[in-house]
Coordinates of C-alpha atoms and ligand atoms in Angstrom, one line a residue:
X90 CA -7.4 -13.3 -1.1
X91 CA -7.5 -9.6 -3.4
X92 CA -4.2 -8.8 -2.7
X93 CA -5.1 -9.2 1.1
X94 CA -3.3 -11.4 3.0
X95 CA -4.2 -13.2 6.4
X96 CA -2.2 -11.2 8.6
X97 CA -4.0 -8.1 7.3
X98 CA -1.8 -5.4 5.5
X99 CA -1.1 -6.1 2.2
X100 CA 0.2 -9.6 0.5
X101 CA 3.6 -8.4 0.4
X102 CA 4.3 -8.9 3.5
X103 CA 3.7 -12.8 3.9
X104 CA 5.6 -13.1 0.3
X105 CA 9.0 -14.4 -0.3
X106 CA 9.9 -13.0 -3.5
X107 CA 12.4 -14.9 -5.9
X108 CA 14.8 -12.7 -8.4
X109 CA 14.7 -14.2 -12.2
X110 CA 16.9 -12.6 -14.2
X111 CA 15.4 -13.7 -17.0
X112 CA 18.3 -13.9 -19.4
X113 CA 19.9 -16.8 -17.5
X114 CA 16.7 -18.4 -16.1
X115 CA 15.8 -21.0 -19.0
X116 CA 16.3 -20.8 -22.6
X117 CA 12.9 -22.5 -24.7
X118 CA 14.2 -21.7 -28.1
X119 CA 17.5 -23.1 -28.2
X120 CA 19.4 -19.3 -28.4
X121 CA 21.5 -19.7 -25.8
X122 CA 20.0 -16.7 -24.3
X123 CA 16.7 -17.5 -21.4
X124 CA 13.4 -16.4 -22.4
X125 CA 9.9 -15.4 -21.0
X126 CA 8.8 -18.9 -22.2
X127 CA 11.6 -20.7 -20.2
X128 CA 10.3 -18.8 -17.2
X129 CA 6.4 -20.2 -17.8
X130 CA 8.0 -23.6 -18.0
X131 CA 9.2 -23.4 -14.2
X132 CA 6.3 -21.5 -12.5
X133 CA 5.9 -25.3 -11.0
X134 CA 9.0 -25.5 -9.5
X135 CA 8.7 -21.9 -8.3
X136 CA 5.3 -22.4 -6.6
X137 CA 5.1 -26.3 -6.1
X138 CA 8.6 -27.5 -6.0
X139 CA 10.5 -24.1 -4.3
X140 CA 7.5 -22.3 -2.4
X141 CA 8.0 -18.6 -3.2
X142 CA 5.5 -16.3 -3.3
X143 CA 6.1 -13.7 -6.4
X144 CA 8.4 -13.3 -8.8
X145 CA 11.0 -10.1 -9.3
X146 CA 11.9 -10.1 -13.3
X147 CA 14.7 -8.1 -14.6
X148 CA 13.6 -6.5 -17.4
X149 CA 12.6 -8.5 -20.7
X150 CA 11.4 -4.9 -22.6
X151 CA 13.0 -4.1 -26.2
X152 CA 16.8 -3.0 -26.0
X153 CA 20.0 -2.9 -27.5
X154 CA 21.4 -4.8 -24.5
X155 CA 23.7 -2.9 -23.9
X156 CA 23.6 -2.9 -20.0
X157 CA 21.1 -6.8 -20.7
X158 CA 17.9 -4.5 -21.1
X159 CA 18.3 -1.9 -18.0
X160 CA 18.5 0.4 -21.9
X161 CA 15.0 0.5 -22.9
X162 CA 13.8 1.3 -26.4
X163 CA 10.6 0.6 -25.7
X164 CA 8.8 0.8 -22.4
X165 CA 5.2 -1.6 -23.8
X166 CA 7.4 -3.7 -26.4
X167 CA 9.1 -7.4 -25.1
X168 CA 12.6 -7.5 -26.9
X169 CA 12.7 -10.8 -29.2
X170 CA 15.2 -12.2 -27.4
X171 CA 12.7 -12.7 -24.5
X172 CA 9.7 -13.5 -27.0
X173 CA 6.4 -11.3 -27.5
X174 CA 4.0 -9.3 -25.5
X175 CA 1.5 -11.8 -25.7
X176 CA 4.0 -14.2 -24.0
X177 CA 4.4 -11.3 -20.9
X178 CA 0.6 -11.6 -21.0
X179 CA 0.4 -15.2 -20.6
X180 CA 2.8 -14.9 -17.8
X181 CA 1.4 -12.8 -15.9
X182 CA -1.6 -14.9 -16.0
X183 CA 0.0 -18.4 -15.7
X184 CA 1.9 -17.5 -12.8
X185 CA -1.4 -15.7 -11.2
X186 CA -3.0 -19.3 -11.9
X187 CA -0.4 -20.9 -9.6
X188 CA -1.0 -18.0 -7.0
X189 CA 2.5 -16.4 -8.0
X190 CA 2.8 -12.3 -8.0
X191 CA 4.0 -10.7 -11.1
X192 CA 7.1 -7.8 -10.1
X193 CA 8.5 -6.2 -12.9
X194 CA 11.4 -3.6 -13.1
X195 CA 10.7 -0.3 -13.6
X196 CA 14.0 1.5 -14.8
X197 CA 13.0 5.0 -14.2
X198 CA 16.0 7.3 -14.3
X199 CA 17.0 6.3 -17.9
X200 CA 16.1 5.1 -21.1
X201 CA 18.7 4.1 -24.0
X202 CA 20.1 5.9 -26.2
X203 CA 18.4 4.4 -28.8
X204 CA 15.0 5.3 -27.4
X205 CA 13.0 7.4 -29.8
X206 CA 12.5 9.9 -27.6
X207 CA 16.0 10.1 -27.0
X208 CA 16.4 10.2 -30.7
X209 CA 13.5 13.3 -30.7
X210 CA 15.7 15.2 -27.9
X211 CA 18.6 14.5 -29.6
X212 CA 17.5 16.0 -32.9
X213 CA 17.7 19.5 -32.2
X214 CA 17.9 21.9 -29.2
X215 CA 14.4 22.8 -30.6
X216 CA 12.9 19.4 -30.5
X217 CA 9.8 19.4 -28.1
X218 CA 11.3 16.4 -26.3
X219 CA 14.5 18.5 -26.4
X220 CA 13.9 18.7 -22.4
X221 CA 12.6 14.8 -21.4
X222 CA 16.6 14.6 -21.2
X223 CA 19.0 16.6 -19.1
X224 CA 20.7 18.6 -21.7
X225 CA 23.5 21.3 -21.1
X226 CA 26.0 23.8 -21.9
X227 CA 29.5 22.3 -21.3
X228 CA 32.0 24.2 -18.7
X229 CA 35.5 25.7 -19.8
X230 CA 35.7 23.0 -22.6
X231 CA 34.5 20.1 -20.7
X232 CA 31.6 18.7 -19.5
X233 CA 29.2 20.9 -17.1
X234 CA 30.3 19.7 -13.8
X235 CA 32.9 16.7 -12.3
X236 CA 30.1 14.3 -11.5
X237 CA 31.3 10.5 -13.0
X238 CA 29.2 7.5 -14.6
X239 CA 28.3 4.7 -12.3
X240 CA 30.4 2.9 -14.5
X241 CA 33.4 5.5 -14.7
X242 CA 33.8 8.5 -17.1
X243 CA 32.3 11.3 -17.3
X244 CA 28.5 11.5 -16.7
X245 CA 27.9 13.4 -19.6
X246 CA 28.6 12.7 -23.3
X247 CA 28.7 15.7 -25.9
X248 CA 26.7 15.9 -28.6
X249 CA 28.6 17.0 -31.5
X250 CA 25.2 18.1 -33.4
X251 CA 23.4 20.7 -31.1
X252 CA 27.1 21.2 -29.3
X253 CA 25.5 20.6 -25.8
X254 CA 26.4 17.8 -23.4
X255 CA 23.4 15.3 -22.0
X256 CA 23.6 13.6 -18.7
X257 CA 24.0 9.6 -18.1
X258 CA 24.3 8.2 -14.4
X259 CA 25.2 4.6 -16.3
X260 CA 26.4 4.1 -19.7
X261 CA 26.5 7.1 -22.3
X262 CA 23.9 4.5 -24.0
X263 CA 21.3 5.1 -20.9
X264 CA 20.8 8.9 -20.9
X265 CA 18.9 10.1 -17.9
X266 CA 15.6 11.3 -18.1
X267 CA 14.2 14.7 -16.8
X268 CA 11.9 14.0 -13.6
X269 CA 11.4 17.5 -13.8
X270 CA 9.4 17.8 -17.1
X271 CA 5.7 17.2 -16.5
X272 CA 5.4 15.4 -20.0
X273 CA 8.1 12.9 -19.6
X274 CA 6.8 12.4 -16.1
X275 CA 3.6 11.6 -17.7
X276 CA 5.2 9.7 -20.4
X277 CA 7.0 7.4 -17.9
X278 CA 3.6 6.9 -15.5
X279 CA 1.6 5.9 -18.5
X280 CA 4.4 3.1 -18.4
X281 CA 3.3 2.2 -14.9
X282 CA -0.5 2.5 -16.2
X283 CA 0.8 0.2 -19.5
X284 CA 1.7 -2.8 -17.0
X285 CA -0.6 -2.4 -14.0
X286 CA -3.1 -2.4 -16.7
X287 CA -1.9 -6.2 -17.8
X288 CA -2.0 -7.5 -14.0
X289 CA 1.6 -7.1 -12.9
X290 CA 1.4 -7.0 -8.9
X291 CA 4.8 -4.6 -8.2
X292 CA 7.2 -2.7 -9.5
X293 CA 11.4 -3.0 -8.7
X294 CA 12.2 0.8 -9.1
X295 CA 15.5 0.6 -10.8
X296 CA 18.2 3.5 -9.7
X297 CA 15.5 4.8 -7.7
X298 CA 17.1 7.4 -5.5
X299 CA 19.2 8.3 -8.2
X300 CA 16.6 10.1 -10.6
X301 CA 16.8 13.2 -9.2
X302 CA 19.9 15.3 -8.8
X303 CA 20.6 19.2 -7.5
X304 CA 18.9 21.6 -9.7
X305 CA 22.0 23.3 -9.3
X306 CA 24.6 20.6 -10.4
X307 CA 27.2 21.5 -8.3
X308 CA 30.3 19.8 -8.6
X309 CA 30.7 17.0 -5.8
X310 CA 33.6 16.7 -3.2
X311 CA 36.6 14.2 -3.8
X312 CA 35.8 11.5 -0.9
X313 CA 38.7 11.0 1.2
X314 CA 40.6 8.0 0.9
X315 CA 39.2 5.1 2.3
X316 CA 35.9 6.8 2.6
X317 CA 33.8 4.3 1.5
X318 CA 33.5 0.6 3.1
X319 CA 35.3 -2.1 0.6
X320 CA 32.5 -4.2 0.0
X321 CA 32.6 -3.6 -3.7
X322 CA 34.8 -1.6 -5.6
X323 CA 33.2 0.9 -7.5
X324 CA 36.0 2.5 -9.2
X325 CA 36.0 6.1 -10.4
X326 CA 32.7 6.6 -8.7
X327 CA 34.1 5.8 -5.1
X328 CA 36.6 9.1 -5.7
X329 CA 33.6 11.3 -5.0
X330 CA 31.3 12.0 -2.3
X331 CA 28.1 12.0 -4.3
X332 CA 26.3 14.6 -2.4
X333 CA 24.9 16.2 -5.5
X334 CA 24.5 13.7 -8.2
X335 CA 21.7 11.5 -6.3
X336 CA 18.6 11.8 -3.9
X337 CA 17.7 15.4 -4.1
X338 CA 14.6 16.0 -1.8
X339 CA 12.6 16.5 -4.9
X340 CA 13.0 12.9 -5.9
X341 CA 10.3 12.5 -2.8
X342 CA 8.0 14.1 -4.7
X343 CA 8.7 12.2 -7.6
X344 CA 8.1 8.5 -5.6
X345 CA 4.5 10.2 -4.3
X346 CA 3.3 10.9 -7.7
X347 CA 4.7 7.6 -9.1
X348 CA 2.9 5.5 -5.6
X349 CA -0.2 7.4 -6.3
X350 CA -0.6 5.7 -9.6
X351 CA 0.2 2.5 -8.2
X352 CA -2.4 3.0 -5.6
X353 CA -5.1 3.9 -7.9
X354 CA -5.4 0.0 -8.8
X355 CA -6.6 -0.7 -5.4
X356 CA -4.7 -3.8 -5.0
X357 CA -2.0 -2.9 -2.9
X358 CA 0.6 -3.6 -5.4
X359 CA 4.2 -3.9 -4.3
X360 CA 7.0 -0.6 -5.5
X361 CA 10.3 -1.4 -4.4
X362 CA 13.3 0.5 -4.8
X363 CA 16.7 0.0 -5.0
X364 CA 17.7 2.8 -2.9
X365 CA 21.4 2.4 -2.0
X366 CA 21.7 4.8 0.5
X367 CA 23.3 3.1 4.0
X368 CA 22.6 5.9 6.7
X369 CA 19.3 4.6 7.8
X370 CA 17.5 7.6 8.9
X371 CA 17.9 9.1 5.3
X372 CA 17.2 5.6 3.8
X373 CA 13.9 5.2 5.8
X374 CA 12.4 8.6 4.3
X375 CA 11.8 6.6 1.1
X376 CA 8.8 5.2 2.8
X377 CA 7.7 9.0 3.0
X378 CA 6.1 11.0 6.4
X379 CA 2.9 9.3 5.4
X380 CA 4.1 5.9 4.2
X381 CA 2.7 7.3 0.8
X382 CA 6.4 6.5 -1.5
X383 CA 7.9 3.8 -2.2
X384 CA 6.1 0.7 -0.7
X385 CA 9.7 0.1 0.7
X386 CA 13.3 0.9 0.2
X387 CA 15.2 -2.3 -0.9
X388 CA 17.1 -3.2 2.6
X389 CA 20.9 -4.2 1.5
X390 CA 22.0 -3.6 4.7
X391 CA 22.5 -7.1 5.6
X392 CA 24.8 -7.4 2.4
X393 CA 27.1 -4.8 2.9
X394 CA 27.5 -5.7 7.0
X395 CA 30.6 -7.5 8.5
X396 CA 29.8 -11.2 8.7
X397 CA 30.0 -11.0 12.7
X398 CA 27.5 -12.2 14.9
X399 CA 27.7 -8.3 16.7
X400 CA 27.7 -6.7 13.7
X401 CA 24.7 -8.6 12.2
X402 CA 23.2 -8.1 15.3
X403 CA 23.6 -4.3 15.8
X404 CA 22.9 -4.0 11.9
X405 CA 19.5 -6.0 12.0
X406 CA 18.2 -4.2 15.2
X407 CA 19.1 -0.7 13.8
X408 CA 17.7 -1.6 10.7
X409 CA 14.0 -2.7 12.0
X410 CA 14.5 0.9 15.0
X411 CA 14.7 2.8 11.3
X412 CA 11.6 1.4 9.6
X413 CA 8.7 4.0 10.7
X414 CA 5.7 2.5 12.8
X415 CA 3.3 0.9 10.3
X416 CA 5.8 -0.1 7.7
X417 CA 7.5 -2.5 7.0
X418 CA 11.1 -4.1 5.2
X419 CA 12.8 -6.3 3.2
X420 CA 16.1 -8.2 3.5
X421 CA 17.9 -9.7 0.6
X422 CA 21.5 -11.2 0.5
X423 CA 21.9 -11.2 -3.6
X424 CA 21.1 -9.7 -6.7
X425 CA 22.0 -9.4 -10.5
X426 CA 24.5 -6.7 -9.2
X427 CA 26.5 -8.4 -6.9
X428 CA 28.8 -11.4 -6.0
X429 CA 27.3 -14.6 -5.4
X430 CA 26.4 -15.2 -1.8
X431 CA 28.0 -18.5 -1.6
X432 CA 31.1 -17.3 -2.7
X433 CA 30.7 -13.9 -0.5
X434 CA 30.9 -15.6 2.4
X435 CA 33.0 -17.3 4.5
X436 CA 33.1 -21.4 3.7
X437 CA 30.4 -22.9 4.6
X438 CA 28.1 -20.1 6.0
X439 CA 25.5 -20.4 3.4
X440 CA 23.5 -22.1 5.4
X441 CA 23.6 -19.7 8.3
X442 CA 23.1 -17.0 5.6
X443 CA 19.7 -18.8 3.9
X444 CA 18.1 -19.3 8.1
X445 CA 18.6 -15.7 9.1
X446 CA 17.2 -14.1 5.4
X447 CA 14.5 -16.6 5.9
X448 CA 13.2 -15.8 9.7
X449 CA 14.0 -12.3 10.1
X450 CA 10.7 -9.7 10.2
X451 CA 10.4 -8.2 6.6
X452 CA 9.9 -9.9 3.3
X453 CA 13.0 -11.6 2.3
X454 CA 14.2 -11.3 -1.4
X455 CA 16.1 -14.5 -3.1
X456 CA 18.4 -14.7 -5.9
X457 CA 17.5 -18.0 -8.4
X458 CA 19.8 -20.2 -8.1
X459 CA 21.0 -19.3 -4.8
X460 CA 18.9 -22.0 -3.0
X461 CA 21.2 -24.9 -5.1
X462 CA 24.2 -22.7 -3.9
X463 CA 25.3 -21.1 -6.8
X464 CA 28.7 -20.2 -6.9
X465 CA 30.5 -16.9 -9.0
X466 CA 31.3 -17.9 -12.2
X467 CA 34.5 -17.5 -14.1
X468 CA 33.4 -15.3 -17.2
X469 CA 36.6 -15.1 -19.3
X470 CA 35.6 -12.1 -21.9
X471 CA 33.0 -10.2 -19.7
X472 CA 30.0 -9.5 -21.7
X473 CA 29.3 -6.5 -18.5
X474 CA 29.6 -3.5 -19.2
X475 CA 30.6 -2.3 -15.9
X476 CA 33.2 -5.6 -15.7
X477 CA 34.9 -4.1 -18.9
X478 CA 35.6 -0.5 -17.1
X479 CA 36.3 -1.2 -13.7
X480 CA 38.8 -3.5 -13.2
X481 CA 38.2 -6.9 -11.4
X482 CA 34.5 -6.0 -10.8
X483 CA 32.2 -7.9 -13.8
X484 CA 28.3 -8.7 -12.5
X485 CA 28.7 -11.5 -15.2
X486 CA 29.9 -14.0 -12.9
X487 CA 26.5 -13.8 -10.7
X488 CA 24.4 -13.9 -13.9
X489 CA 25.3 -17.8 -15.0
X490 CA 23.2 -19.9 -16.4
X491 CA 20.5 -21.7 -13.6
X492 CA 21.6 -24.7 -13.5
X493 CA 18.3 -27.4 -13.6
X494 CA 20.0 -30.9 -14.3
X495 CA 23.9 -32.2 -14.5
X496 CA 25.1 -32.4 -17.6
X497 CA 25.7 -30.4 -21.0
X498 CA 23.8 -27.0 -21.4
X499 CA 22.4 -28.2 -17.4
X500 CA 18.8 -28.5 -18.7
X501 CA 19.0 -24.1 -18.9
X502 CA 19.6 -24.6 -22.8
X503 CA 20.2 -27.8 -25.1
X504 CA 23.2 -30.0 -25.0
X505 CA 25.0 -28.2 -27.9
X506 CA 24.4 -25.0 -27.6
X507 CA 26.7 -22.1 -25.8
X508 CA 24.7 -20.6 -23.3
X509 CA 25.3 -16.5 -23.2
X510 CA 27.0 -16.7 -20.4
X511 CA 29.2 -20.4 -19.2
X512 CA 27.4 -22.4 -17.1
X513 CA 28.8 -21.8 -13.6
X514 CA 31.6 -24.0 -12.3
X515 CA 29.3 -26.5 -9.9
X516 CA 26.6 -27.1 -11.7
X517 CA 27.6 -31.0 -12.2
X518 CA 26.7 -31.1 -8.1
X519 CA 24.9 -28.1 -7.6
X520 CA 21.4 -27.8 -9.6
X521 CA 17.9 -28.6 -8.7
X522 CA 17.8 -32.5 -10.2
X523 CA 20.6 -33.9 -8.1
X524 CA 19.8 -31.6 -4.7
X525 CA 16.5 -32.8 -5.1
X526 CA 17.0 -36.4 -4.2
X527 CA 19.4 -35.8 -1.8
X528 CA 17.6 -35.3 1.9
X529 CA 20.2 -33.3 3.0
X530 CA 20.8 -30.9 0.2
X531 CA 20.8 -27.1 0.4
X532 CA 18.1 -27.3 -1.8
X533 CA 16.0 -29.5 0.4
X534 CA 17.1 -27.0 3.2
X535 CA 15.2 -23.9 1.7
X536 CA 12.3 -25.9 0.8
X537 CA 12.0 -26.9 4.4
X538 CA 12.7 -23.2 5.9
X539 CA 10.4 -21.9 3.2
X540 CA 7.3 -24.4 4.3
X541 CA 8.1 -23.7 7.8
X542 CA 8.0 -19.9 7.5
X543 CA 4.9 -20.0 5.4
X544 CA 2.8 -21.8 8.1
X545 CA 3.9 -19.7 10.9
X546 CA 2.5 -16.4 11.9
X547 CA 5.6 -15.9 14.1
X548 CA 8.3 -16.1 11.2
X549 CA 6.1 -14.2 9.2
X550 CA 4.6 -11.8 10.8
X551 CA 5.7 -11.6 14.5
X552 CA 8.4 -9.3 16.9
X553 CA 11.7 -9.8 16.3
X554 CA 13.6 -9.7 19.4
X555 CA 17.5 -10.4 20.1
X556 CA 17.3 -12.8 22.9
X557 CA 19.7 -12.7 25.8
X558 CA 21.3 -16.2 24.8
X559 CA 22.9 -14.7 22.6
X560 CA 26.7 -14.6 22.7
X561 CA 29.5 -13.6 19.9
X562 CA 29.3 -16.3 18.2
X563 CA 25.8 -17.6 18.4
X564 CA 23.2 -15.3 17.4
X565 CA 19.6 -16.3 19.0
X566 CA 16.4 -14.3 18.4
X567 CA 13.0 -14.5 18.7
X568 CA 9.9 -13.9 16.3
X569 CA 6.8 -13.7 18.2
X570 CA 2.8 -13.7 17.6
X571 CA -0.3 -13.8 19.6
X572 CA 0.0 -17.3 20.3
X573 CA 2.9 -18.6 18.9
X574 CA 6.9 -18.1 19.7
X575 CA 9.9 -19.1 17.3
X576 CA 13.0 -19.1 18.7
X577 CA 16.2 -19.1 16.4
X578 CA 19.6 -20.1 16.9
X579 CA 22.5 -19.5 14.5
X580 CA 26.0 -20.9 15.7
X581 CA 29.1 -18.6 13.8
X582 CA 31.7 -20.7 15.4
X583 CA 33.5 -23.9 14.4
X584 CA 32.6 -25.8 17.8
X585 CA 29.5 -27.2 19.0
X586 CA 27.8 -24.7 21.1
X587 CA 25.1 -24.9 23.9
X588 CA 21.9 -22.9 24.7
X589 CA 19.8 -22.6 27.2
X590 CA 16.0 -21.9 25.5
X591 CA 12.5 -22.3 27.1
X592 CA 11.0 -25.5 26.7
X593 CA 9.9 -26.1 23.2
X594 CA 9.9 -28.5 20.2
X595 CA 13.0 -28.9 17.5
X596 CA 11.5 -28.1 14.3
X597 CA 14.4 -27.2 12.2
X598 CA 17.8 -27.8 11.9
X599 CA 20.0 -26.5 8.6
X600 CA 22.0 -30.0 8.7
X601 CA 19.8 -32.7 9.8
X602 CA 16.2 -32.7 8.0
X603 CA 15.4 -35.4 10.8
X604 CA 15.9 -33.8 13.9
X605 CA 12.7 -32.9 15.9
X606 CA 12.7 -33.3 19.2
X607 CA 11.5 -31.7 22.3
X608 CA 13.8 -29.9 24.6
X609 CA 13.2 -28.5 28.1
X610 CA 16.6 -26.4 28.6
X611 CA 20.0 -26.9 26.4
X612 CA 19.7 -27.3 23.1
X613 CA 22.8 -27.7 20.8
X614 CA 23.8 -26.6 17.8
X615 CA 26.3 -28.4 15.5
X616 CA 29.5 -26.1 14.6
X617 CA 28.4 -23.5 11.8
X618 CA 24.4 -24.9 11.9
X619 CA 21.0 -23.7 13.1
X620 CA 18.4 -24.5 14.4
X621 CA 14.7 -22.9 15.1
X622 CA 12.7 -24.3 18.2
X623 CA 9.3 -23.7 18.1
X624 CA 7.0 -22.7 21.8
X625 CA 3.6 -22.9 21.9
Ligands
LIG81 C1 20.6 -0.8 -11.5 C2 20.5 -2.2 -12.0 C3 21.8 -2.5 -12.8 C4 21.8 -1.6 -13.9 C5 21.7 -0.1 -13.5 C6 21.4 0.8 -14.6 O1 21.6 -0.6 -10.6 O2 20.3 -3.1 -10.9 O3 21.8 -3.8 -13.2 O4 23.0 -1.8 -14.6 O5 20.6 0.1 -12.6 O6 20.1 0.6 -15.1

């Protein structure tokens, strides 16, 4: 297929991608700690098992590890902890044997601290790197403006040595990088070259929205209280309005430049970013006037909504309005950043949650482990940086151990040896061994909504339109092509609801693998279930 994909346009946008944070995925080597080797060992349950299309892995470059590799020493180097470049290399290619795309992240706005071209900057206000890093004169004492750390303090650290303050959006071990210096900018694309060059597919920008700030680093309002929405506390950071310490219009510039290297492969490789910016119009600019940024801005609109059937509704339909003609989106309901779905939402939604990521019109991103229902962990002594500075907020709890088999170490590491992080609290139930045999499983539920999305045009590719069935409390669309129609029906409530559909055929239902029938008129739907009816 050459990056091509049936429905024209490129690949991307028949994938499902699949999130491994490699770290927790599986450990070959008996560390405790998962490994670009573990990941090999379960292509076949990715592709043959599962039935994703490409990979997302969270970075496995060198690093202290001090934010779990998003603090890169070196770009082209695998950290030992992961294993070798040669073992990226045979990645790469054993998942392109199985038909799997590569993604890797891309952390763009920062290296660490320990970097040597940090160490080069650092050396002295002379260095010739001096400027690859955003480097200042402090204000009345203190650091040059009130902007904070993603992860609270100050976003600048001084630097006793050349008496100047540098700049950090994360961790005073991640410094940020200077976008605006044609030789780092170079620097960091011959990264992109480095990778593209050894077959990766895509690139998840890391922070991307966040690499370029006002040249004039004003200081940023205080943000009223209750400004922001309380779907995650951010601490110190929500006390701001960050008007001036993110997405300057320069950073579209930046995402050209970066896309135009990408492009020169020819093979319509996937960027990605994570762009957490919620008003759409502003959000849908990442795509650029000429669709020629960012491939597309990570969609994480459908995480932060209300849980409502309205609300999702309103929120999905503004959503697609926002994505300019000819593009195209993405919907994810996890990441390495954020709660567990399962324990997100309300009890016994998941399965709700898994139909609607898996039939809506964009390319939808899954979290490992999510499809055995993966609960938050309990993670006594947080081993996240951000869950040791803001108070009840650790990322550690969605970064447990996958857990393969019941039983000690839950086939992610030997019996005997502590995983990193605990294995999560279900895992004796929940992992892929015991869901596998059992029909009814979650597990066995995404494998089914995954095989039935991958053989029709309609999920894939087709319209999405709300259908006027719908009600408060059951949400029913439908995803059209030429010559086929899918109609979907998610019931919210805790009764048995009723609705009226266009004759058709039963060819999923999240509770009952068996069901398939055809219906001319009513069809019900079991109290929190769905069901998709195909026409045509
Ligand atoms: C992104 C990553 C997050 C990381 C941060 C700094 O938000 O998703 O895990 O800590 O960037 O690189």
């Amino acid at each position: 297929m050459s990056g091509r994909s049936s429905g024209g346009g490129p690949w991307w946008r028949d994938a499902v991608i699949y999130q491994i944070y490699p770290l927790s995925f599986r450990d070959s080597d008996g560390d405790g700690f998962g490994d670009l080797n573990g990941v090999i060992s379960k292509l076949d349950y990715l592709v043959e098992v599962l039935g994703i299309d490409a990979v997302w892995l969270s970075p496995f470059f060198k690093s202290p590890m001090e934010d779990w590799g998003y603090d890169i020493t070196d770009h082209t180097e695998v950290d030992p902890l992961f294993g070798t470049l040669e073992d990226a290399e045979r990645l790469i290619d054993e998942a392109h044997r199985r038909g799997i795309k590569v993604i890797i992240d891309y952390v763009i706005n920062h290296t660490s601290d320990q970097h040597p071209w940090f160490l080069d900057s650092r050396s002295s206000r002379s260095s010739a790197k001096r400027d690859w890093y955003v480097w200042r004169d402090g204000r009345d004492g203190g650091p040059p403006n009130n902007w904070v750390s993603v992860f609270g303090g100050p976003a600048w650290t001084y630097d006793e040595p050349t008496e100047q303050w540098y700049r950090h959006t994360f961790l005073a071990g991640q410094p940020d990088v200077n976008w605006r210096n044609a030789d780092l900018e170079e620097a960091m694309l011959d990264v992109v070259r480095f990778w593209m060059d050894r077959g990766v597919d895509g690139l998840r920008v890391d922070a991307a929205h966040q690499m370029m700030k006002d040249p004039l680093e004003r200081d940023n309002p205080p943000a009223p209280h209750d400004y922001y929405r309380p779907w995650r506390n951010m601490g110190e950071f929500d006390a701001f309005i960050h008007l001036y310490d993110m997405a300057d219009p320069a950073v579209h510039d930046a995402h050209r430049h970066l896309q135009s290297v990408v492009d020169s492969y020819g093979r319509d490789a996937l960027t990605v970013g994570e762009i957490h910016i919620f008003d759409l119009p502003e959000w849908a600019s990442y795509y650029g006037e000429r669709l020629d940024q960012l491939s597309m801005p990570f969609n994480f609109h459908l995480m932060a909504s209300e849980w409502d059937v309205p609300t999702l509704r309103a929120t999905i339909e503004s959503v697609l309005w926002n994505v300019p003609a000819g593009a195209w989106t993405n919907w994810t309901m996890g990441n390495h950043d954020e709660h567990r779905m399962a324990s997100r939402l309300p009890a016994g939604h998941e399965r709700l949650a898994a139909t609607l990521l898996l039939t809506l019109r964009g390319t939808p991103v899954l979290y490992y482990g999510d499809e055995v229902g993966m609960v938050q962990g309990h993670v006594a002594k947080s081993r996240d940086t951000w869950g040791i500075q803001v108070e009840g907020f650790s990322r550690d709890g969605s970064r447990t151990p996958m857990p393969w088999e019941p039983g000690p170490g839950a086939g992610f590491t030997a019996p005997g040896t502590e995983p990193w992080l605990p294995i999560g609290p279900d895992a004796e139930t929940r992992n892929v061994e015991t869901e596998l045999v059992d029909e009814g499983s979650l597990l066995n539920m995404y494998r089914r909504l995954l095989a039935l999305r991958r053989g029709s045009k309609a999920l894939r590719r087709g319209s999405f339109l709300s259908d006027p069935a719908s009600t408060d409390e059951v949400f029913v669309y439908r995803r059209e092509s030429d010559d086929e129609t899918k109609t979907v029906v998610l019931n919210f409530s805790d009764e048995p609801r009723t609705v009226s559909l266009s004759p058709g055929r039963i060819v999923f239902d999240t509770h009952d693998p068996g069901r398939d029938a055809s219906i001319v008129g009513p069809v019900e739907a079991a109290p929190l279930s769905g069901v998709i009816v195909s026409h045509r």
